[in-house]
Amino acid sequence: MSTNDDDGDEEFTTTVYYDDDADLGALAEQTVAVLGYGSQGHAHALNLHESGIDVVVGLRKSSSSREAAEAEGLRVTTPKNAASEADLVSVLVPDTVQPAVYDEIEDELGPGDTLQFAHGFNIHYGQIEPKEEVNVTMVAPKSPGHLVRRNYEHDEGTPGLLAVYQDATGEAHDVGLAYAKAIGCTRAGVVETSFREETETDLFGEQAVLCGGVTSLVKQGYETLVDNGYSPEMAYFECLNELKLIVDLMYEGGLGEMWDSVSDTAEYGGLTRGDMVVDDHARENMEEVLEAVQDGTFAREWINENQANRPSYKQLRQAEKDHEIEAVGENLRSLFAWGEDAEAEGETAETPADD
Ligand code: NAD
Ligand code: MG
């Protein structure tokens, strides 16, 4: 959030909510429908349930998650029936199917009900136009669902975001905070934001830095070494495997802790060469990526891609799978002990199967 002070300089203020700021009472008399039982869905449903909230899970009749939810003692019905029963409907099916699911449940949303999201895409880009008489909130954990669940079970929290798009009852904010508390987010801290800010920063971050930027950097680094005659195994270790060690340090203590931990040679080389690689041109490209997020170009492209049954997406996915670094990595990970550990950890981290 930003406000202008008297000098016209922008001042950034952040509001963070903790357990004491939130009152579960706002959900006490309510039934919460959780639509979807994937990464976020299973975590929200189980955490809400264990926080004493009346939960009903909404899944398609054919859903393979049905048994998993029932085995955990949750009630399961169709999305439409769940929404009909509920005062708050948490939409945790994939973003691309949310508009269709919303059409199914729209008639079940009554005055004063709350429509709750974990990502702002469909509201922000007008793919769902919610009725005026309902609250529209977002509680978005900044973490994959299996961690939202695991942290809750260990009496720990998961940082999250809270936004109110539409406040029909005057209580949307309290309801959102109660929801954030019930899934364990206020234990760690919940930052106030808007649907616009969450959606645009989320898309930009995953495209330019987290998912897109990093994988491109890794592949280009790998190819540079291999094309110059170095072994694929060395290139893999340098450009992919060691990334985790560097990121762990940055996660713990920022860029400073990383620079402190590497050798002076690495620090000097990195400080002088980093901006040569990710240079002004890369920055201009980032501005372009951001613009396409802001003006809706990316959203339209992605919606069209889905309507056409994902032709480019399938091709790109396959090309990424076929990149040499994947085969090299698979082989190396199977040869080393940490490979087995990492695989085992990945297994316990899995969430219920998608259908
Ligand atoms: P997911 O793909 O893990 O799970 C979606 C679930 O929806 C499936 O398991 C299934 O139970 C159900 N489903 C799938 N297709 C359906 C259909 N056609 N009709 C009805 N139900 C269907 O989804 P997710 O990653 O948990 O994402 C849910 C929401 O949470 C999205 O808005 C996403 O942006 C947001 N989010 C996800 C993460 C994350 O780390 N995965 C983090 C923050 C926010
Ligand atoms: Mg994201």
Coordinates of C-alpha atoms and ligand atoms in Angstrom, one line a residue:
M1 CA 0.0 0.0 0.0
S2 CA 1.2 3.5 -0.6
T3 CA 0.1 6.9 0.6
N4 CA 1.3 10.3 -0.4
D5 CA 2.8 12.4 2.3
D6 CA 2.9 16.2 2.2
D7 CA 6.1 16.3 0.2
G8 CA 4.5 14.2 -2.5
D9 CA 7.0 11.4 -1.8
E10 CA 5.5 8.0 -1.8
E11 CA 5.5 6.4 1.6
F12 CA 5.0 2.7 1.8
T13 CA 3.2 1.4 4.8
T14 CA 2.3 -2.2 5.4
T15 CA -0.4 -3.4 7.7
V16 CA 0.3 -6.8 9.2
Y17 CA -2.3 -8.8 11.2
Y18 CA -1.6 -11.4 13.8
D19 CA -3.8 -13.8 15.8
D20 CA -4.8 -11.1 18.3
D21 CA -6.2 -8.9 15.5
A22 CA -8.5 -11.7 14.3
D23 CA -11.6 -13.1 15.9
L24 CA -12.9 -16.5 14.8
G25 CA -16.3 -15.4 16.0
A26 CA -16.9 -13.9 12.6
L27 CA -17.2 -17.4 11.3
A28 CA -18.7 -19.0 14.4
E29 CA -22.3 -19.4 13.1
Q30 CA -21.2 -20.0 9.6
T31 CA -20.8 -23.0 7.3
V32 CA -17.7 -22.8 5.0
A33 CA -17.8 -24.6 1.7
V34 CA -14.3 -25.4 0.3
L35 CA -14.5 -26.0 -3.4
G36 CA -11.7 -28.2 -4.6
Y37 CA -9.4 -30.5 -2.6
G38 CA -6.1 -30.0 -4.2
S39 CA -3.0 -28.2 -2.9
Q40 CA -4.8 -25.3 -1.2
G41 CA -8.2 -27.0 -0.9
H42 CA -7.2 -29.9 1.3
A43 CA -5.1 -27.6 3.6
H44 CA -7.8 -25.0 4.0
A45 CA -10.5 -27.6 4.6
L46 CA -8.6 -29.5 7.2
N47 CA -7.3 -26.4 9.0
L48 CA -10.7 -24.8 9.1
H49 CA -12.2 -28.0 10.4
E50 CA -9.6 -28.3 13.2
S51 CA -10.2 -24.7 14.1
G52 CA -13.7 -25.6 14.9
I53 CA -15.4 -24.2 11.8
D54 CA -18.2 -26.1 10.2
V55 CA -16.8 -27.2 6.8
V56 CA -18.3 -28.9 3.8
V57 CA -16.1 -29.8 0.8
G58 CA -17.6 -29.3 -2.7
L59 CA -16.3 -31.8 -5.4
R60 CA -17.5 -33.1 -8.6
K61 CA -19.2 -36.6 -8.4
S62 CA -16.3 -38.1 -10.4
S63 CA -13.6 -36.5 -8.2
S64 CA -10.9 -38.8 -7.1
S65 CA -10.3 -36.6 -4.0
R66 CA -13.7 -37.5 -2.6
E67 CA -12.4 -40.5 -0.7
A68 CA -9.4 -38.7 0.7
A69 CA -11.6 -35.9 2.1
E70 CA -14.1 -38.3 3.6
A71 CA -11.3 -40.4 5.1
E72 CA -10.2 -37.2 7.0
G73 CA -13.7 -36.9 8.4
L74 CA -14.9 -34.1 6.1
R75 CA -18.4 -33.9 4.6
V76 CA -18.3 -34.0 0.9
T77 CA -21.0 -33.0 -1.6
T78 CA -21.2 -31.3 -5.0
P79 CA -20.0 -27.7 -5.4
K80 CA -23.6 -26.5 -6.0
N81 CA -24.9 -28.2 -2.8
A82 CA -21.9 -27.1 -0.8
A83 CA -22.4 -23.5 -1.9
S84 CA -26.1 -23.7 -1.1
E85 CA -25.4 -24.8 2.4
A86 CA -22.6 -22.4 3.0
D87 CA -22.3 -18.8 4.2
L88 CA -18.8 -18.6 2.9
V89 CA -17.6 -20.3 -0.3
S90 CA -13.9 -20.7 -0.7
V91 CA -13.0 -21.1 -4.4
L92 CA -10.0 -23.4 -4.5
V93 CA -10.4 -25.2 -7.8
P94 CA -7.7 -24.3 -10.5
D95 CA -7.9 -20.7 -11.7
T96 CA -8.8 -21.8 -15.2
V97 CA -11.9 -23.7 -14.1
Q98 CA -13.1 -21.1 -11.6
P99 CA -15.4 -19.2 -14.0
A100 CA -17.3 -22.4 -14.9
V101 CA -17.6 -23.4 -11.3
Y102 CA -18.8 -19.9 -10.4
D103 CA -21.6 -20.2 -13.0
E104 CA -22.6 -23.5 -11.3
I105 CA -22.9 -22.0 -7.9
E106 CA -23.9 -18.4 -8.5
D107 CA -27.6 -19.0 -7.8
E108 CA -26.7 -20.4 -4.4
L109 CA -25.0 -17.3 -3.2
G110 CA -27.3 -15.2 -1.1
P111 CA -27.2 -11.7 0.3
G112 CA -24.4 -11.4 2.9
D113 CA -22.6 -14.6 1.8
T114 CA -18.9 -14.4 1.2
L115 CA -17.0 -15.5 -1.9
Q116 CA -13.5 -16.2 -0.9
F117 CA -10.4 -16.7 -3.2
A118 CA -6.7 -17.6 -2.8
H119 CA -5.7 -15.7 -5.9
G120 CA -7.2 -12.6 -7.6
F121 CA -6.9 -13.5 -11.3
N122 CA -10.5 -14.2 -12.1
I123 CA -11.9 -11.2 -10.2
H124 CA -9.2 -8.8 -11.3
Y125 CA -9.5 -9.7 -15.0
G126 CA -13.3 -9.8 -15.0
Q127 CA -13.6 -13.5 -15.6
I128 CA -15.9 -13.7 -12.6
E129 CA -18.3 -10.8 -12.0
P130 CA -19.6 -11.5 -8.5
K131 CA -23.1 -10.4 -7.4
E132 CA -23.3 -7.1 -5.6
E133 CA -24.9 -8.5 -2.5
V134 CA -21.9 -10.8 -1.6
N135 CA -18.7 -10.1 0.1
V136 CA -15.6 -10.9 -2.0
T137 CA -12.4 -11.6 0.0
M138 CA -9.1 -13.1 -0.7
V139 CA -6.9 -14.9 1.8
A140 CA -3.9 -16.1 -0.1
P141 CA -1.2 -18.1 1.8
K142 CA 2.2 -17.3 0.4
S143 CA 3.1 -20.9 0.2
P144 CA 2.1 -24.2 -1.4
G145 CA -0.8 -26.0 0.3
H146 CA 1.1 -28.9 1.8
L147 CA 3.1 -26.3 3.9
V148 CA -0.1 -24.5 4.9
R149 CA -1.2 -27.9 6.3
R150 CA 2.1 -29.0 7.8
N151 CA 2.7 -25.7 9.5
Y152 CA -0.7 -25.7 11.0
E153 CA -0.2 -29.2 12.4
H154 CA 3.1 -28.1 14.0
D155 CA 1.4 -25.1 15.6
E156 CA 3.2 -22.9 13.2
G157 CA 1.8 -20.3 10.8
T158 CA 2.1 -19.6 7.1
P159 CA 2.4 -15.9 6.0
G160 CA -0.6 -14.8 3.9
L161 CA -2.3 -11.9 2.2
L162 CA -5.7 -10.4 2.9
A163 CA -7.8 -8.3 0.5
V164 CA -11.4 -7.2 0.3
Y165 CA -12.7 -6.6 -3.2
Q166 CA -16.4 -6.1 -2.2
D167 CA -17.8 -5.4 1.2
A168 CA -21.5 -6.1 1.1
T169 CA -22.1 -6.6 4.8
G170 CA -19.6 -4.2 6.3
E171 CA -17.9 -7.2 7.9
A172 CA -16.0 -8.6 4.9
H173 CA -12.7 -7.6 6.5
D174 CA -13.5 -9.4 9.8
V175 CA -14.7 -12.5 8.0
G176 CA -11.5 -12.5 5.9
L177 CA -9.3 -12.1 9.0
A178 CA -11.2 -14.9 10.8
Y179 CA -10.6 -17.2 7.8
A180 CA -7.0 -16.3 7.8
K181 CA -6.8 -17.1 11.5
A182 CA -8.6 -20.4 11.0
I183 CA -6.2 -21.7 8.4
G184 CA -3.2 -20.6 10.5
C185 CA -2.0 -17.5 8.6
T186 CA -2.4 -14.9 11.4
R187 CA 0.0 -17.0 13.5
A188 CA 2.8 -15.9 11.1
G189 CA 1.4 -12.6 9.8
V190 CA -1.1 -11.5 7.2
V191 CA -0.4 -8.5 5.0
E192 CA -3.2 -6.3 3.8
T193 CA -3.3 -5.9 0.0
S194 CA -5.7 -5.5 -2.9
F195 CA -6.9 -8.0 -5.6
R196 CA -5.0 -5.9 -8.2
E197 CA -1.8 -5.8 -6.3
E198 CA -1.8 -9.5 -5.4
T199 CA -2.7 -10.6 -9.0
E200 CA -0.2 -8.4 -10.8
T201 CA 2.7 -8.9 -8.4
D202 CA 2.1 -12.6 -8.3
L203 CA 2.0 -13.0 -12.1
F204 CA 5.0 -10.7 -12.6
G205 CA 7.0 -12.5 -9.9
E206 CA 6.4 -16.0 -11.3
Q207 CA 7.0 -14.9 -14.9
A208 CA 10.1 -12.6 -14.6
V209 CA 11.8 -14.0 -11.5
L210 CA 10.6 -17.1 -9.8
C211 CA 9.5 -19.6 -12.5
G212 CA 10.4 -18.0 -15.8
G213 CA 13.5 -15.9 -15.0
V214 CA 15.3 -18.5 -12.9
T215 CA 14.8 -21.4 -15.2
S216 CA 16.0 -19.3 -18.2
L217 CA 19.0 -18.2 -16.3
V218 CA 19.8 -21.8 -15.3
K219 CA 19.4 -23.1 -18.9
Q220 CA 21.4 -20.4 -20.4
G221 CA 24.2 -20.8 -17.9
Y222 CA 24.1 -24.6 -18.4
E223 CA 24.2 -24.3 -22.2
T224 CA 27.0 -21.7 -22.1
L225 CA 29.3 -24.1 -20.2
V226 CA 28.3 -27.2 -22.2
D227 CA 28.7 -25.4 -25.6
N228 CA 32.2 -24.5 -24.5
G229 CA 33.2 -28.0 -23.9
Y230 CA 32.6 -28.5 -20.2
S231 CA 30.9 -31.6 -18.9
P232 CA 27.2 -31.6 -18.6
E233 CA 27.5 -32.9 -15.0
M234 CA 29.7 -30.0 -13.9
A235 CA 27.4 -27.6 -15.7
Y236 CA 24.4 -29.1 -13.9
F237 CA 26.0 -28.8 -10.5
E238 CA 27.2 -25.3 -11.0
C239 CA 24.1 -23.8 -12.6
L240 CA 21.2 -25.8 -11.1
N241 CA 22.1 -27.8 -8.0
E242 CA 24.0 -25.1 -6.2
L243 CA 21.2 -22.6 -6.7
K244 CA 19.4 -24.2 -3.8
L245 CA 22.3 -23.4 -1.4
I246 CA 22.4 -19.8 -2.6
V247 CA 18.6 -19.3 -2.3
D248 CA 18.5 -20.9 1.2
L249 CA 21.0 -18.3 2.4
M250 CA 19.0 -15.4 0.8
Y251 CA 15.8 -16.8 2.3
E252 CA 17.4 -16.9 5.8
G253 CA 19.1 -13.5 5.8
G254 CA 18.7 -11.7 2.6
L255 CA 21.3 -11.0 -0.1
G256 CA 23.7 -9.9 2.7
E257 CA 23.8 -13.3 4.3
M258 CA 24.5 -14.9 0.9
W259 CA 27.3 -12.5 0.1
D260 CA 28.8 -13.0 3.6
S261 CA 28.8 -16.8 3.2
V262 CA 30.4 -17.1 -0.2
S263 CA 34.1 -16.5 -0.8
D264 CA 35.5 -13.0 -1.5
T265 CA 36.3 -14.1 -5.0
A266 CA 32.7 -15.3 -5.6
E267 CA 31.4 -12.0 -4.0
Y268 CA 33.6 -9.8 -6.2
G269 CA 32.9 -11.8 -9.3
G270 CA 29.2 -11.8 -8.7
L271 CA 29.0 -8.1 -7.9
T272 CA 31.0 -7.2 -11.0
R273 CA 29.4 -9.7 -13.5
G274 CA 25.8 -10.1 -12.3
D275 CA 24.6 -6.9 -13.8
M276 CA 26.5 -7.7 -17.0
V277 CA 24.3 -10.7 -17.5
V278 CA 21.0 -9.4 -16.3
D279 CA 21.6 -6.0 -17.8
D280 CA 19.5 -2.9 -18.8
H281 CA 18.1 -4.9 -21.7
A282 CA 16.8 -7.6 -19.3
R283 CA 15.3 -4.8 -17.3
E284 CA 13.5 -3.4 -20.3
N285 CA 12.2 -6.9 -21.0
M286 CA 10.9 -7.1 -17.4
E287 CA 9.1 -3.8 -17.9
E288 CA 7.4 -5.3 -21.0
V289 CA 6.4 -8.4 -19.1
L290 CA 4.9 -6.2 -16.3
E291 CA 3.0 -4.1 -18.9
A292 CA 1.4 -7.2 -20.4
V293 CA 0.3 -8.2 -16.9
Q294 CA -1.0 -4.8 -16.1
D295 CA -2.9 -4.2 -19.4
G296 CA -4.4 -7.6 -19.4
T297 CA -2.5 -8.9 -22.5
F298 CA -1.1 -11.8 -20.6
A299 CA -4.5 -12.7 -19.1
R300 CA -6.2 -12.7 -22.5
E301 CA -3.5 -14.8 -24.0
W302 CA -3.8 -17.4 -21.2
I303 CA -7.6 -17.5 -21.4
N304 CA -7.5 -18.0 -25.1
E305 CA -4.8 -20.6 -24.8
N306 CA -7.1 -22.5 -22.4
Q307 CA -10.1 -22.1 -24.7
A308 CA -8.1 -23.6 -27.5
N309 CA -7.1 -26.6 -25.3
R310 CA -3.6 -25.3 -24.6
P311 CA -1.7 -26.0 -27.9
S312 CA 1.4 -23.8 -27.1
Y313 CA 1.4 -24.7 -23.5
K314 CA 1.6 -28.4 -24.3
Q315 CA 4.5 -27.8 -26.8
L316 CA 6.4 -25.6 -24.4
R317 CA 6.0 -28.1 -21.6
Q318 CA 7.3 -30.9 -23.8
A319 CA 10.3 -28.8 -24.9
E320 CA 11.2 -28.1 -21.3
K321 CA 11.0 -31.8 -20.4
D322 CA 13.2 -32.6 -23.4
H323 CA 16.0 -30.2 -22.3
E324 CA 19.2 -32.0 -21.8
I325 CA 19.6 -30.6 -18.3
E326 CA 16.6 -32.7 -17.2
A327 CA 18.1 -36.0 -18.2
V328 CA 21.5 -35.1 -16.8
G329 CA 19.9 -34.1 -13.5
E330 CA 17.8 -37.2 -13.2
N331 CA 20.8 -39.3 -13.7
L332 CA 23.0 -37.4 -11.2
R333 CA 20.3 -37.2 -8.6
S334 CA 19.9 -41.0 -8.7
L335 CA 23.7 -41.4 -8.1
F336 CA 23.9 -39.3 -5.0
A337 CA 22.5 -39.9 -1.5
W338 CA 21.0 -36.4 -1.4
G339 CA 19.0 -37.4 -4.5
E340 CA 17.2 -40.1 -2.6
D341 CA 16.6 -37.8 0.4
A342 CA 15.2 -35.1 -1.8
E343 CA 12.9 -37.6 -3.6
A344 CA 11.6 -39.0 -0.4
E345 CA 10.9 -35.5 0.9
G346 CA 9.1 -34.7 -2.3
E347 CA 6.9 -37.7 -1.7
T348 CA 5.8 -36.7 1.7
A349 CA 5.2 -33.2 0.4
E350 CA 2.7 -34.5 -2.2
T351 CA -0.9 -33.3 -1.9
P352 CA -4.0 -35.4 -2.8
A353 CA -4.1 -36.3 -6.5
D354 CA -5.7 -33.9 -8.9
D355 CA -8.6 -35.4 -10.8
Ligands
NAD1 P1 -5.0 -27.7 -7.5 O1 -4.8 -27.8 -9.0 O2 -4.0 -28.2 -6.6 O3 -6.3 -28.3 -7.0 C1 -7.5 -28.0 -7.6 C2 -8.6 -29.0 -7.1 O4 -9.8 -28.6 -7.7 C3 -8.4 -30.5 -7.6 O5 -7.7 -31.2 -6.8 C4 -9.8 -30.9 -7.7 O6 -10.2 -31.4 -6.4 C5 -10.6 -29.7 -8.0 N1 -11.0 -29.6 -9.4 C6 -10.2 -29.6 -10.5 N2 -11.0 -29.4 -11.6 C7 -12.2 -29.2 -11.2 C8 -13.4 -28.9 -11.9 N3 -13.5 -28.8 -13.3 N4 -14.6 -28.7 -11.2 C9 -14.5 -28.9 -9.8 N5 -13.4 -29.1 -9.1 C10 -12.3 -29.3 -9.8 O7 -5.2 -26.1 -7.2 P2 -4.4 -25.2 -6.2 O8 -3.0 -25.0 -6.6 O9 -4.7 -25.5 -4.8 O10 -5.1 -23.8 -6.6 C11 -6.3 -23.4 -6.0 C12 -6.3 -21.8 -5.8 O11 -5.3 -21.5 -4.9 C13 -6.0 -21.1 -7.1 O12 -6.7 -19.9 -7.1 C14 -4.5 -20.8 -7.0 O13 -4.1 -19.7 -7.7 C15 -4.4 -20.5 -5.5 N6 -3.1 -20.6 -4.9 C16 -2.4 -21.8 -5.1 C17 -1.1 -21.9 -4.4 C18 -0.3 -23.1 -4.6 O14 0.8 -23.1 -4.1 N7 -0.8 -24.2 -5.2 C19 -0.7 -20.8 -3.6 C20 -1.5 -19.7 -3.4 C21 -2.7 -19.6 -4.0
MG2 MG 2.1 -17.5 -7.3

